[in-house]
Amino acid sequence: MIDLSELEHDTISELINIGVGRAAASLSEMVDQPVELTVPTITFVERFSDSNLTSSPEEVVSAVSQTFDGPFKGEAMLVFPEKRSLELVRRLLKVDVPLDTLTDLEQEALMEVGNIILNACLGSIANVLGEPINCSMPTFRKRETRALLNEDTAFDAASGKMPVLMILHVQFMLRQNDIDGYVLFVMDLDSIQTLKELVRRFLENALG
Amino acid sequence: MTNPPPPIVDIKDAAEAADLYSNLLDTADVGLVVIGSDHAICHWNQWMQSRSGIPADQAIGKRLSAVFTETRLGRLCQAIKDCLEFGMPAVISPSLNQGALPLRPLPQFAATFDRMEQSIRVHPITTSRGEKLCSLTVRDVTLAVQRDRLLRQQAAELADLVTQTRRSEDRTRAILQNTIDAILVASDDGNIEPLNARAQELCGPEGDPELSNIIRFLLPDSEHTPPQRPTADRLLTDLGTGVIEVLACTPNGRNVPLEVAISHFSADGRYHYIITLRDISQRKRHEMEIQRTMAELERSNSELEQFAYAASHDLQEPLRMVSSYTQLIARRYKDQLDETADEFIHYAVDGTQRMQRMIDDLLTLSRVGRHGKPFNAVPLDSLFDAIAANFRRAGLGPAGNIVRDGFLPTVTGDASQLLLLFQNLVSNGLKYSAPDKGEVRIYATETDESWKVFVADNGIGIEPQYHATIFEIFKRLHGYGEYAGTGIGLAICKKIVDRHGGTISVESAPGKGSTFCVELPKELPIVIPPESM
Amino acid sequence: MSQKRSVLLVDDSKFARLLVKAFITSNFADWRVDEAEEAEKAQAMAAEHAYDYLVIDFNMPGMNGLELGEKLRAAYPDAAIALLTANIQKEIQNKANGLGMDFLAKPPTEEKICDYLKGKEAGR
């Protein structure tokens, strides 16, 4: 079971916020316009179907995914409804072209955006906790929400290792409008426990 | 079974393997750079050398930022740092990092691209000794970027086109809908489709159910299924006159006269007719108004002429009696009464004679309208021959006082009236000139539509303020003593010219003579004033 | 360094407050370190006690760190005010400096916090 104290939750939350702050700064510099990124909420769920992401299961989403490995392992994903991802990329690239799907180049740009955010979140945690995390190159996928986790996730339901999801609600605040997306961390219970242990140890050390 | 032959390269042999991998790296169609934990470049493949123009020995051992003194490297350098410090891989996309590295594009792109468009991957590598390295893989995606731009451009153009087309369609529809005329289209299968609101109103369920049949009847090639001829009260004009007017009867009892215009076009290999129905209620009302006014005018004109004729004719009889007896008295009692009586009798005789002439002229004037003859070709040369002969016979003026100057045309008109017209003008000209050196010059000019015949004299001339009124009846500019005349002559001229659809005008100045201009149309006007019919 | 100073930490993250407080107390043992998790409480506390240092987070529910900083700057001209934030964009830094606030990028490290305070103390 996910059993985090308020302080542990707060710590993870703060680490993530520091990460996305850095990500926003580099994005802002890259696209030469103010980009603000905030994480209003972080929730933990045991089943993907419990998250409000699946409120419209047939909605097509764009996802940038990176697997990570180290003391805790799993998969991190930046997820947007496809329409929002189009909007985000085109706002960042300052183009307004009436194409209704991402072109290859836009897809790669979204991949870079995902890469920057996911690296920042993971890096922030790794940096503070003092444990290196190995990440894979990001991959892109586009599919219906309900099918987002069915494949590609390394977890095996038969083995009883049900994945646990840490879901960050991410808000991009751009000049014209806000675009909402999610960052998903899919980990098994062992990894969550390791993370919790690392946080606890870090707090002990830091606070004496 | 034989053993497979030994591999050509033995990768277990370190030297051979190193040679193979080095060759592989140098023949790869991507840029490969390896950066050590000290941030110094430790590999720079052939591709990087050729695309950057920097040989390996100038790159190896240096930081990337020292090899490329560039400001755009920010994101890439950060990614390398994160990779070396935290083992984070990175994607550097061409769209978010245009020309991250200053690499040359292939010659075919040199015209449109300053730099190669690159897609870069930054990846951590851990050596067998546990050392953290960072690899850069650089792909040339200039072609993809070019295609992407083309795609965007085309998409934008297409969207523009769609917007434009839609706007133009909306406009056309709005114009069609808001046209006052009803517009319908008929295809060759006889199907008639109302195109706008007015057409729907006239031919739809609220309109005239018979109208479609009438239209079908009017269409040129409806022979194969000849529709029934509409009843006479529905066709307001004769077919074949070029103007088609029909009457639409709506169920609510309103009758609308419509003018029908039919044009055609071909589309999809079929023939279509465009039928335009214009509501001519207003015009019809006006036409009726005009017709009524004309009829009234005609009636009052003819009454007036009747009156003038009757009056002058009936006046003649008693006048002739007065005239005969005053002349009888003058003859018989001359010198038998005193001088004053003789003078009085002379005035009485003169008066009756002038009255006689006036009545004659009035009769002539009324006859211009009442007894016109049909129009013929009238050669003006022979007309003036006759006039000259008349004047010679009457002994008016010296010989050669009527001069014809150049060519005189043949005009269309009533020969006897034209004779009267020009005889009056010539006579006028001579009358107001010095009797011994009076001269009238006749000449003609031509415009596209008319002949202008001028009658110019060298007489006393007319003050400008009278130019407009001299053609009115009983306008005399001089006392009876000075110049003979009834004041009706020019009125007769005007009436004759009017009947011929022409105009008469004068140009004159006192002492400089007068020039009368009669302009007669070459083609007779379509509408001849009713009083001349 | 013998001077006894007081610090008010304003951050909605308890973790961040604990961390910064730990860094301060382990280096300046006799300093007073108070905490507030949002702007209104911070204003009330500042009114009660004249703090030498105000360390404020940028992203907070309600009033943000810049708005709060501006109010506190006007009310307590002698206090040193620092914006401690994960939002490290130039725009925010410039705004903070414009309001007479120092800028500290998150994550807070012991070195970063101590260097800042020592530098300030040396200047007093």
mmCIF file of N, CA and C in Angstrom, chain A residues 96-151:
data_model
loop_
_atom_site.group_PDB
_atom_site.id
_atom_site.type_symbol
_atom_site.label_atom_id
_atom_site.label_comp_id
_atom_site.label_asym_id
_atom_site.label_seq_id
_atom_site.Cartn_x
_atom_site.Cartn_y
_atom_site.Cartn_z
ATOM 1 N N ASP A 96 1.109 28.476 -36.636
ATOM 2 C CA ASP A 96 -0.331 28.279 -36.595
ATOM 3 C C ASP A 96 -0.741 27.671 -37.924
ATOM 4 N N VAL A 97 -0.610 26.377 -37.976
ATOM 5 C CA VAL A 97 -0.888 25.688 -39.237
ATOM 6 C C VAL A 97 -2.061 24.749 -39.035
ATOM 7 N N PRO A 98 -3.026 24.817 -39.913
ATOM 8 C CA PRO A 98 -4.230 24.004 -39.718
ATOM 9 C C PRO A 98 -4.037 22.533 -40.060
ATOM 10 N N LEU A 99 -3.035 21.902 -39.445
ATOM 11 C CA LEU A 99 -2.908 20.455 -39.621
ATOM 12 C C LEU A 99 -3.480 19.825 -38.362
ATOM 13 N N ASP A 100 -4.268 18.746 -38.509
ATOM 14 C CA ASP A 100 -4.923 18.250 -37.303
ATOM 15 C C ASP A 100 -4.202 17.090 -36.649
ATOM 16 N N THR A 101 -3.023 16.755 -37.123
ATOM 17 C CA THR A 101 -2.195 15.827 -36.365
ATOM 18 C C THR A 101 -0.798 16.398 -36.270
ATOM 19 N N LEU A 102 -0.037 15.867 -35.337
ATOM 20 C CA LEU A 102 1.348 16.315 -35.179
ATOM 21 C C LEU A 102 2.162 15.820 -36.365
ATOM 22 N N THR A 103 2.957 16.700 -36.944
ATOM 23 C CA THR A 103 3.889 16.235 -37.969
ATOM 24 C C THR A 103 5.050 15.548 -37.247
ATOM 25 N N ASP A 104 5.879 14.865 -38.024
ATOM 26 C CA ASP A 104 7.021 14.162 -37.421
ATOM 27 C C ASP A 104 7.887 15.106 -36.605
ATOM 28 N N LEU A 105 8.100 16.294 -37.167
ATOM 29 C CA LEU A 105 8.978 17.240 -36.480
ATOM 30 C C LEU A 105 8.332 17.775 -35.202
ATOM 31 N N GLU A 106 7.021 18.000 -35.277
ATOM 32 C CA GLU A 106 6.318 18.470 -34.082
ATOM 33 C C GLU A 106 6.331 17.382 -33.012
ATOM 34 N N GLN A 107 6.214 16.139 -33.491
ATOM 35 C CA GLN A 107 6.244 15.008 -32.570
ATOM 36 C C GLN A 107 7.594 14.959 -31.853
ATOM 37 N N GLU A 108 8.646 15.209 -32.619
ATOM 38 C CA GLU A 108 9.973 15.193 -31.997
ATOM 39 C C GLU A 108 10.127 16.353 -31.021
ATOM 40 N N ALA A 109 9.529 17.516 -31.380
ATOM 41 C CA ALA A 109 9.592 18.662 -30.472
ATOM 42 C C ALA A 109 8.863 18.329 -29.161
ATOM 43 N N LEU A 110 7.696 17.676 -29.297
ATOM 44 C CA LEU A 110 6.959 17.288 -28.094
ATOM 45 C C LEU A 110 7.779 16.299 -27.264
ATOM 46 N N MET A 111 8.489 15.446 -27.983
ATOM 47 C CA MET A 111 9.336 14.485 -27.300
ATOM 48 C C MET A 111 10.413 15.213 -26.497
ATOM 49 N N GLU A 112 10.953 16.267 -27.087
ATOM 50 C CA GLU A 112 11.980 17.029 -26.365
ATOM 51 C C GLU A 112 11.386 17.722 -25.139
ATOM 52 N N VAL A 113 10.178 18.284 -25.317
ATOM 53 C CA VAL A 113 9.511 18.932 -24.182
ATOM 54 C C VAL A 113 9.328 17.913 -23.056
ATOM 55 N N GLY A 114 8.843 16.720 -23.423
ATOM 56 C CA GLY A 114 8.640 15.651 -22.443
ATOM 57 C C GLY A 114 9.950 15.266 -21.788
ATOM 58 N N ASN A 115 10.961 15.146 -22.618
ATOM 59 C CA ASN A 115 12.287 14.755 -22.142
ATOM 60 C C ASN A 115 12.806 15.753 -21.106
ATOM 61 N N ILE A 116 12.619 17.042 -21.410
ATOM 62 C CA ILE A 116 13.106 18.085 -20.498
ATOM 63 C C ILE A 116 12.369 18.008 -19.153
ATOM 64 N N ILE A 117 11.047 17.844 -19.228
ATOM 65 C CA ILE A 117 10.256 17.814 -17.995
ATOM 66 C C ILE A 117 10.537 16.554 -17.182
ATOM 67 N N LEU A 118 10.537 15.414 -17.874
ATOM 68 C CA LEU A 118 10.745 14.154 -17.154
ATOM 69 C C LEU A 118 12.150 14.084 -16.565
ATOM 70 N N ASN A 119 13.139 14.515 -17.365
ATOM 71 C CA ASN A 119 14.515 14.552 -16.852
ATOM 72 C C ASN A 119 14.604 15.437 -15.616
ATOM 73 N N ALA A 120 13.929 16.588 -15.678
ATOM 74 C CA ALA A 120 14.003 17.547 -14.574
ATOM 75 C C ALA A 120 13.398 16.953 -13.306
ATOM 76 N N CYS A 121 12.230 16.280 -13.476
ATOM 77 C CA CYS A 121 11.587 15.667 -12.301
ATOM 78 C C CYS A 121 12.468 14.574 -11.722
ATOM 79 N N LEU A 122 12.915 13.694 -12.607
ATOM 80 C CA LEU A 122 13.723 12.573 -12.145
ATOM 81 C C LEU A 122 15.062 13.068 -11.611
ATOM 82 N N GLY A 123 15.639 14.044 -12.311
ATOM 83 C CA GLY A 123 16.940 14.594 -11.919
ATOM 84 C C GLY A 123 16.864 15.268 -10.568
ATOM 85 N N SER A 124 15.768 15.994 -10.351
ATOM 86 C CA SER A 124 15.590 16.696 -9.093
ATOM 87 C C SER A 124 15.544 15.706 -7.939
ATOM 88 N N ILE A 125 14.822 14.609 -8.159
ATOM 89 C CA ILE A 125 14.729 13.584 -7.107
ATOM 90 C C ILE A 125 16.100 12.934 -6.894
ATOM 91 N N ALA A 126 16.727 12.559 -8.033
ATOM 92 C CA ALA A 126 18.021 11.879 -7.951
ATOM 93 C C ALA A 126 19.058 12.772 -7.278
ATOM 94 N N ASN A 127 19.043 14.034 -7.654
ATOM 95 C CA ASN A 127 20.016 14.996 -7.145
ATOM 96 C C ASN A 127 19.910 15.149 -5.633
ATOM 97 N N VAL A 128 18.686 15.361 -5.174
ATOM 98 C CA VAL A 128 18.496 15.602 -3.751
ATOM 99 C C VAL A 128 18.685 14.323 -2.935
ATOM 100 N N LEU A 129 18.194 13.221 -3.506
ATOM 101 C CA LEU A 129 18.304 11.978 -2.742
ATOM 102 C C LEU A 129 19.692 11.361 -2.866
ATOM 103 N N GLY A 130 20.504 11.919 -3.779
ATOM 104 C CA GLY A 130 21.870 11.457 -3.922
ATOM 105 C C GLY A 130 21.997 10.075 -4.516
ATOM 106 N N GLU A 131 20.985 9.651 -5.268
ATOM 107 C CA GLU A 131 21.037 8.336 -5.902
ATOM 108 C C GLU A 131 20.899 8.523 -7.412
ATOM 109 N N PRO A 132 21.809 8.001 -8.207
ATOM 110 C CA PRO A 132 21.663 8.167 -9.658
ATOM 111 C C PRO A 132 20.501 7.337 -10.207
ATOM 112 N N ILE A 133 19.853 7.897 -11.210
ATOM 113 C CA ILE A 133 18.768 7.168 -11.878
ATOM 114 C C ILE A 133 19.147 7.060 -13.341
ATOM 115 N N ASN A 134 19.048 5.861 -13.897
ATOM 116 C CA ASN A 134 19.322 5.697 -15.317
ATOM 117 C C ASN A 134 18.025 5.794 -16.099
ATOM 118 N N CYS A 135 18.036 6.671 -17.104
ATOM 119 C CA CYS A 135 16.816 6.830 -17.903
ATOM 120 C C CYS A 135 17.057 6.343 -19.306
ATOM 121 N N SER A 136 15.945 5.927 -19.933
ATOM 122 C CA SER A 136 16.025 5.568 -21.348
ATOM 123 C C SER A 136 15.754 6.824 -22.167
ATOM 124 N N MET A 137 16.046 6.718 -23.464
ATOM 125 C CA MET A 137 15.642 7.768 -24.397
ATOM 126 C C MET A 137 14.110 7.849 -24.398
ATOM 127 N N PRO A 138 13.553 9.034 -24.593
ATOM 128 C CA PRO A 138 12.088 9.111 -24.636
ATOM 129 C C PRO A 138 11.518 8.464 -25.901
ATOM 130 N N THR A 139 10.343 7.928 -25.743
ATOM 131 C CA THR A 139 9.624 7.422 -26.921
ATOM 132 C C THR A 139 8.273 8.126 -26.953
ATOM 133 N N PHE A 140 7.687 8.152 -28.150
ATOM 134 C CA PHE A 140 6.414 8.847 -28.327
ATOM 135 C C PHE A 140 5.328 7.825 -28.612
ATOM 136 N N ARG A 141 4.181 8.018 -28.019
ATOM 137 C CA ARG A 141 3.044 7.188 -28.433
ATOM 138 C C ARG A 141 1.761 7.997 -28.432
ATOM 139 N N LYS A 142 0.873 7.519 -29.286
ATOM 140 C CA LYS A 142 -0.424 8.196 -29.422
ATOM 141 C C LYS A 142 -1.481 7.113 -29.410
ATOM 142 N N ARG A 143 -2.354 7.161 -28.439
ATOM 143 C CA ARG A 143 -3.402 6.136 -28.393
ATOM 144 C C ARG A 143 -4.535 6.588 -27.478
ATOM 145 N N GLU A 144 -5.571 5.764 -27.415
ATOM 146 C CA GLU A 144 -6.687 6.099 -26.540
ATOM 147 C C GLU A 144 -6.241 5.981 -25.083
ATOM 148 N N THR A 145 -6.802 6.833 -24.247
ATOM 149 C CA THR A 145 -6.408 6.868 -22.843
ATOM 150 C C THR A 145 -6.449 5.484 -22.203
ATOM 151 N N ARG A 146 -7.534 4.768 -22.470
ATOM 152 C CA ARG A 146 -7.701 3.469 -21.780
ATOM 153 C C ARG A 146 -6.610 2.477 -22.161
ATOM 154 N N ALA A 147 -5.976 2.685 -23.341
ATOM 155 C CA ALA A 147 -4.935 1.747 -23.775
ATOM 156 C C ALA A 147 -3.543 2.238 -23.421
ATOM 157 N N LEU A 148 -3.480 3.348 -22.714
ATOM 158 C CA LEU A 148 -2.178 3.969 -22.473
ATOM 159 C C LEU A 148 -1.217 3.051 -21.725
ATOM 160 N N LEU A 149 -1.739 2.352 -20.761
ATOM 161 C CA LEU A 149 -0.844 1.545 -19.918
ATOM 162 C C LEU A 149 -0.909 0.055 -20.179
ATOM 163 N N ASN A 150 -1.781 -0.359 -21.088
ATOM 164 C CA ASN A 150 -1.990 -1.797 -21.252
ATOM 165 C C ASN A 150 -0.748 -2.532 -21.724
ATOM 166 N N GLU A 151 -0.035 -1.916 -22.675
ATOM 167 C CA GLU A 151 1.191 -2.553 -23.132
ATOM 168 C C GLU A 151 2.362 -1.719 -22.647
#
